[in-house]
Short mmCIF file of C-alpha atoms in Angstrom, two decimals:
data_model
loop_
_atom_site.label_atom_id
_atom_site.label_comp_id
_atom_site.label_asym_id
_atom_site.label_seq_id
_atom_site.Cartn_x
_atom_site.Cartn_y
_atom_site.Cartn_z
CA UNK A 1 0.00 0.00 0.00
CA UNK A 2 1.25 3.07 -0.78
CA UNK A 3 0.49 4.82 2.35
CA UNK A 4 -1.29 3.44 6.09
CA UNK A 5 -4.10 5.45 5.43
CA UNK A 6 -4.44 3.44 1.86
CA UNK A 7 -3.55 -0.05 3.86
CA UNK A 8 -6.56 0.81 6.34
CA UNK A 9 -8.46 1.26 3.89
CA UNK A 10 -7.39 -1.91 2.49
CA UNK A 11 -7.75 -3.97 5.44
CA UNK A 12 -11.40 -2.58 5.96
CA UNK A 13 -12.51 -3.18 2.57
CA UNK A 14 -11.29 -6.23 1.77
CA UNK A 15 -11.11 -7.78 4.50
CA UNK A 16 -7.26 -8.57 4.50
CA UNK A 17 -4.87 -9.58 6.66
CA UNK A 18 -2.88 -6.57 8.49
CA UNK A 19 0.22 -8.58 8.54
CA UNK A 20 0.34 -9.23 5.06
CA UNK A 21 -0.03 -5.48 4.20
CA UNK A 22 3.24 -3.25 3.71
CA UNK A 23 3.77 -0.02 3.32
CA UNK A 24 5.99 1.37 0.32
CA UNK A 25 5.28 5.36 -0.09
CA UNK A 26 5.99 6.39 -3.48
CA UNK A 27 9.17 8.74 -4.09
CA UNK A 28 9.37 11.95 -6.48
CA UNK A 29 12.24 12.02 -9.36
CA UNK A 30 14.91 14.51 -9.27
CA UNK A 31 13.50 16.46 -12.51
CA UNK A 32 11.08 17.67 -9.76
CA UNK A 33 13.68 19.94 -7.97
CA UNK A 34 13.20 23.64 -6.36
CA UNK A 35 16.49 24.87 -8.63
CA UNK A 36 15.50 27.44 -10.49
CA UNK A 37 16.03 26.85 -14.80
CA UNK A 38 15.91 29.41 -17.34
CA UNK A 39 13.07 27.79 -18.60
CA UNK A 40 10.81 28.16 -16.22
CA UNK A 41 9.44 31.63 -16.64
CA UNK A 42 9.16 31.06 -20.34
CA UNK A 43 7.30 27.86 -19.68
CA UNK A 44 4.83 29.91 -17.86
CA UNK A 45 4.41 32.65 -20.19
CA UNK A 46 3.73 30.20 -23.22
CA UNK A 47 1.29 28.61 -21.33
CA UNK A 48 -0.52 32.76 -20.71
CA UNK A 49 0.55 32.74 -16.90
CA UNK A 50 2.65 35.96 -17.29
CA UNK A 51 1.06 36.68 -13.55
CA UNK A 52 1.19 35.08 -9.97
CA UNK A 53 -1.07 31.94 -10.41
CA UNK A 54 -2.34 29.65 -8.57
CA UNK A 55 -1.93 25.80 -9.59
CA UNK A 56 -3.61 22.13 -9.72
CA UNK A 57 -2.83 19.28 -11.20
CA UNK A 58 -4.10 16.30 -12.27
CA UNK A 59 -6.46 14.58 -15.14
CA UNK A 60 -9.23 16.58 -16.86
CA UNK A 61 -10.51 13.89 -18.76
CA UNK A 62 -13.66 13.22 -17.07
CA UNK A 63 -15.26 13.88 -13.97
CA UNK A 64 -14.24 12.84 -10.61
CA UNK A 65 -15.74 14.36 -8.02
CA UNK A 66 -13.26 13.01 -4.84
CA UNK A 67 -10.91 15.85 -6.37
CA UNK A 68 -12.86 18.53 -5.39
CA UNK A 69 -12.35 20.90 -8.77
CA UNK A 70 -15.15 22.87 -7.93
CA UNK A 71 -14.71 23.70 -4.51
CA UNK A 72 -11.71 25.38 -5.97
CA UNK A 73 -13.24 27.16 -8.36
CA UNK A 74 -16.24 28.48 -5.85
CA UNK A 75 -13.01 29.28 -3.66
CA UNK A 76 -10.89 31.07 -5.83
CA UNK A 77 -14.11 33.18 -6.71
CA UNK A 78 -14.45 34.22 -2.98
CA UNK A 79 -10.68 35.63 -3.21
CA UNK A 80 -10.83 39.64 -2.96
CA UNK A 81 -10.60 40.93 -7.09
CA UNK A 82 -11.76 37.54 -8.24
CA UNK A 83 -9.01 35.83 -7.35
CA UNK A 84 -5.20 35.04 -9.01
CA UNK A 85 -5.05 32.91 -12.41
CA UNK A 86 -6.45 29.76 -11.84
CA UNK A 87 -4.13 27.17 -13.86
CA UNK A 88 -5.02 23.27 -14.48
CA UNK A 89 -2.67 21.52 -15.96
CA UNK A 90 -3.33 17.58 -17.01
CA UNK A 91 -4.82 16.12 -19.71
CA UNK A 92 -7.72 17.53 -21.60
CA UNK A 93 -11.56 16.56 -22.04
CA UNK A 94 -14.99 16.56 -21.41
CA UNK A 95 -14.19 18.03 -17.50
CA UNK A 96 -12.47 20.52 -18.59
CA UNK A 97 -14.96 22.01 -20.77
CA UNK A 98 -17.47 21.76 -18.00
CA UNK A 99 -14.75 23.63 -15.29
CA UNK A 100 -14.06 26.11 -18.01
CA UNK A 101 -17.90 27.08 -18.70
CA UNK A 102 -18.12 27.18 -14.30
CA UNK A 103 -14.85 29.40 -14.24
CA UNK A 104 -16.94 31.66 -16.79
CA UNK A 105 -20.00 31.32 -14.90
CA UNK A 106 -18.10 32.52 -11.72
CA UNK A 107 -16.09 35.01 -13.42
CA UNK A 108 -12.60 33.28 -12.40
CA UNK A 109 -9.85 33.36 -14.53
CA UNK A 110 -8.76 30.19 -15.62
CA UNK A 111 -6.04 28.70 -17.73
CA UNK A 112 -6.29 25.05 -19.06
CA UNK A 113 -2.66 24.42 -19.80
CA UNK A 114 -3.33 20.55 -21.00
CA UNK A 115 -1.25 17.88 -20.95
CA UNK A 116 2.44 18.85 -19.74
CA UNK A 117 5.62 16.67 -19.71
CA UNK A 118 7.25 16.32 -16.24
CA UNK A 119 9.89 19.36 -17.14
CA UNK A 120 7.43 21.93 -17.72
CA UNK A 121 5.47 20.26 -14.68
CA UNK A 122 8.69 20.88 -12.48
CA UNK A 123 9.13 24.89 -14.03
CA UNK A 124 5.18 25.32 -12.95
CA UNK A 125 5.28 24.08 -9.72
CA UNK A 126 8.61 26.77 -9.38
CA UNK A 127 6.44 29.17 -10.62
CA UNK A 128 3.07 28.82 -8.81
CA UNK A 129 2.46 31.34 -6.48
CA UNK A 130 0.50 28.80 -4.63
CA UNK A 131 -0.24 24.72 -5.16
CA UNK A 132 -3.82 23.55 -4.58
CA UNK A 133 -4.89 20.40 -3.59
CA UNK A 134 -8.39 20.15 -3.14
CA UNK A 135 -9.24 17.06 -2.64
CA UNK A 136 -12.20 14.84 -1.04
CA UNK A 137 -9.86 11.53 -1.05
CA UNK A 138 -5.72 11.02 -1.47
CA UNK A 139 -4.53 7.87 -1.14
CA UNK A 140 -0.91 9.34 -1.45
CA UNK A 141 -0.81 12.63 -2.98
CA UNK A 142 2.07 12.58 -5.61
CA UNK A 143 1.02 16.09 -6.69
CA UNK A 144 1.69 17.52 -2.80
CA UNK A 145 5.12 15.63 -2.71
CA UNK A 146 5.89 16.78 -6.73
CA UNK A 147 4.87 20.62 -5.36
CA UNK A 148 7.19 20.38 -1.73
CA UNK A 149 10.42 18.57 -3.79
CA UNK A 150 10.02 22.20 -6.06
CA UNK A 151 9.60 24.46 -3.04
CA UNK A 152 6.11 25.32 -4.29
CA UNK A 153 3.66 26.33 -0.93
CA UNK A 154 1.26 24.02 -0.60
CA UNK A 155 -2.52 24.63 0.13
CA UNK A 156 -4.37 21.03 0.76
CA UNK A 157 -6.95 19.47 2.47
CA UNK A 158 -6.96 16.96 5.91
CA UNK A 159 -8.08 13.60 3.97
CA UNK A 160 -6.15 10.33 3.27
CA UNK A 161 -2.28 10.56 3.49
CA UNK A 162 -2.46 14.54 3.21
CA UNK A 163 -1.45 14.98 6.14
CA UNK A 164 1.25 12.57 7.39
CA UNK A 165 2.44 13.22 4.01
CA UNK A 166 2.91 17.13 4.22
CA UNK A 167 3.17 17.04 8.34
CA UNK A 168 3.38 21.11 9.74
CA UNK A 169 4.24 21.94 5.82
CA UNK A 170 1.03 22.97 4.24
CA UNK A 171 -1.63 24.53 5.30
CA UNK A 172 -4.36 21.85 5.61
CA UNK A 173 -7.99 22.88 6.07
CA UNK A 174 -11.16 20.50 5.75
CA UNK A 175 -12.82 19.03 2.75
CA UNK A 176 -15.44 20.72 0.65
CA UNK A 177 -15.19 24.15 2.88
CA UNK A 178 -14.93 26.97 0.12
CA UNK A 179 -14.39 29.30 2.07
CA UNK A 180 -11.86 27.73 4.29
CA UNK A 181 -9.75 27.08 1.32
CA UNK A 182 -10.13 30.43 0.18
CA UNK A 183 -8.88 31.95 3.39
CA UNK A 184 -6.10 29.84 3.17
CA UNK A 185 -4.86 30.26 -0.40
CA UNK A 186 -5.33 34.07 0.61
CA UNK A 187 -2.76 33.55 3.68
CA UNK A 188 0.15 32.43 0.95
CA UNK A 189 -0.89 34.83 -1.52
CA UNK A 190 -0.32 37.59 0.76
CA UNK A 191 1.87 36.62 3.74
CA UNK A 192 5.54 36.11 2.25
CA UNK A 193 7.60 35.70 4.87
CA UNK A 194 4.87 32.52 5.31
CA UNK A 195 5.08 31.49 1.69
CA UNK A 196 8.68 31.57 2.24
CA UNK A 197 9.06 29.41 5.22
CA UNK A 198 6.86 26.52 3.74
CA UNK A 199 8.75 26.53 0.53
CA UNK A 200 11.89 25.63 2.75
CA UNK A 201 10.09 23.40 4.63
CA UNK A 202 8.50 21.43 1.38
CA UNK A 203 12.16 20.95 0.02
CA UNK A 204 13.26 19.57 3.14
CA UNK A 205 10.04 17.13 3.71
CA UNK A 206 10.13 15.72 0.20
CA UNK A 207 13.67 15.04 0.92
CA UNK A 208 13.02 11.97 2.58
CA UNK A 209 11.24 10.28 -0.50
CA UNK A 210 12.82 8.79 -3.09
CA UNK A 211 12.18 6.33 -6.08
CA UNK A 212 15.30 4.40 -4.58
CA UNK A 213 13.28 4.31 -1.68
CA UNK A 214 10.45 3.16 -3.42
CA UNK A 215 12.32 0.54 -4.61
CA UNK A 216 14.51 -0.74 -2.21
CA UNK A 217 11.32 -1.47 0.23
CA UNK A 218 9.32 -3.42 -2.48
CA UNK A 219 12.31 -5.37 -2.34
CA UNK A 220 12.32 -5.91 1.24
CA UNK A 221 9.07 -7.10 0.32
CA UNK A 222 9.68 -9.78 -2.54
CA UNK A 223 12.67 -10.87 -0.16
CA UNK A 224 10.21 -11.23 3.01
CA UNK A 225 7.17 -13.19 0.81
CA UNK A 226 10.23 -15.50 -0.62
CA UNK A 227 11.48 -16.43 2.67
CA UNK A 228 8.22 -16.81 3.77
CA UNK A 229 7.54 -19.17 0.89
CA UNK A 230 10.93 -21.26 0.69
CA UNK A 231 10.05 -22.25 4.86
CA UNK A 232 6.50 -23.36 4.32
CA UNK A 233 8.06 -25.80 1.47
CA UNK A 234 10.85 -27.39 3.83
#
């Protein structure tokens, strides 16, 4: 499992047994680094974010409502002159058409920058003013590790791994609370010395997790289930 919160969930569920359940968190590749590249504010400005912006990321393809898209939108509304830019970035379809016709309704600016490889994901995250992570449901959160390991401040919300993952680094505040999450985003967006410390703090918690890390405990695991096999045949 890729986090307790997921192997609870597991156990629950399925009705497995807790000793046959291992953790292995997943790890974050070095492309996603908080040293600055010369590409990074022309990634941004080809994309039309030539202004502070506030970021999400993740699939648009279709609707899923556990990540909480339009909580974001209804909070970035509520933000005093309508808000920053609003930028999604993940591949394109029939959800982002709907999010684009509410960011219209709402009058929020929004920029659908579509599907994005991971070194224009890294010069975004550099760039954000401010990651969101809305969420109803997180098994892991890649996205919140991918934003920390780029020294991006982190807005997210207290479900799933969220917050064991991001610990006293992001400012967590409940599910589905518009207005909660636009308070928040509103804190980074105009407390610097704030947005400051939890950029530091990001880059040091996403320190800890690797892809060798990743790795080297799945093999603890193969190893574990082969010893485990090899006695029950002698």
């Amino acid at each position: 499992a890729v986090s307790e919160s997921t192997r609870i969930e597991a156990i629950a569920a399925l009705g497995l047994d807790p000793a046959r359940i291992h953790v292995v968190p997943h790890g974050v590749g070095p492309v996603f680094s908080s040293r600055p590249k010369l590409r990074d504010a022309r990634t941004a400005e080809a994309l039309g974010l030539d202004e502070p912006f506030v970021l999400w990321v993740g699939s648009l393809r279709s609707h899923d409502p556990r990540k909480g898209l339009d909580t974001l939108v209804e909070a970035v509304q509520r933000l005093p002159g309508g808000g920053p830019l609003l930028a999604l970035a993940g591949a394109l379809g029939p959800e982002a058409d709907r999010l684009a016709t509410e960011a219209w309704r709402r009058q929020v600016r929004m920029v659908l920058c579509g599907a994005v490889d991971d070194d224009d994901l890294a010069s975004l995250y550099r760039q954000a003013a401010a990651v969101v992570l809305p969420s109803t449901h997180e098994g892991f959160g890649l996205t919140a590790l991918e934003a920390m390991a780029c020294g991006a401040p982190l807005v997210a919300t207290t479900v799933g791994n969220l917050p064991q993952l991001t610990l006293d680094v992001a400012m967590l505040v409940p599910p589905r609370d518009p207005g909660a999450l636009s308070d928040a985003i509103e804190m980074v967006l105009t407390e610097p010395v704030r947005a400051a410390r939890m950029r530091h703090a990001g880059i040091d918690r996403a320190g800890g997790y690797t892809w060798e890390q990743t790795a080297g405990l799945t093999a603890d695991v193969y190893e574990e289930v082969a010893q485990r096999s090899g006695s029950g045949r002698r």
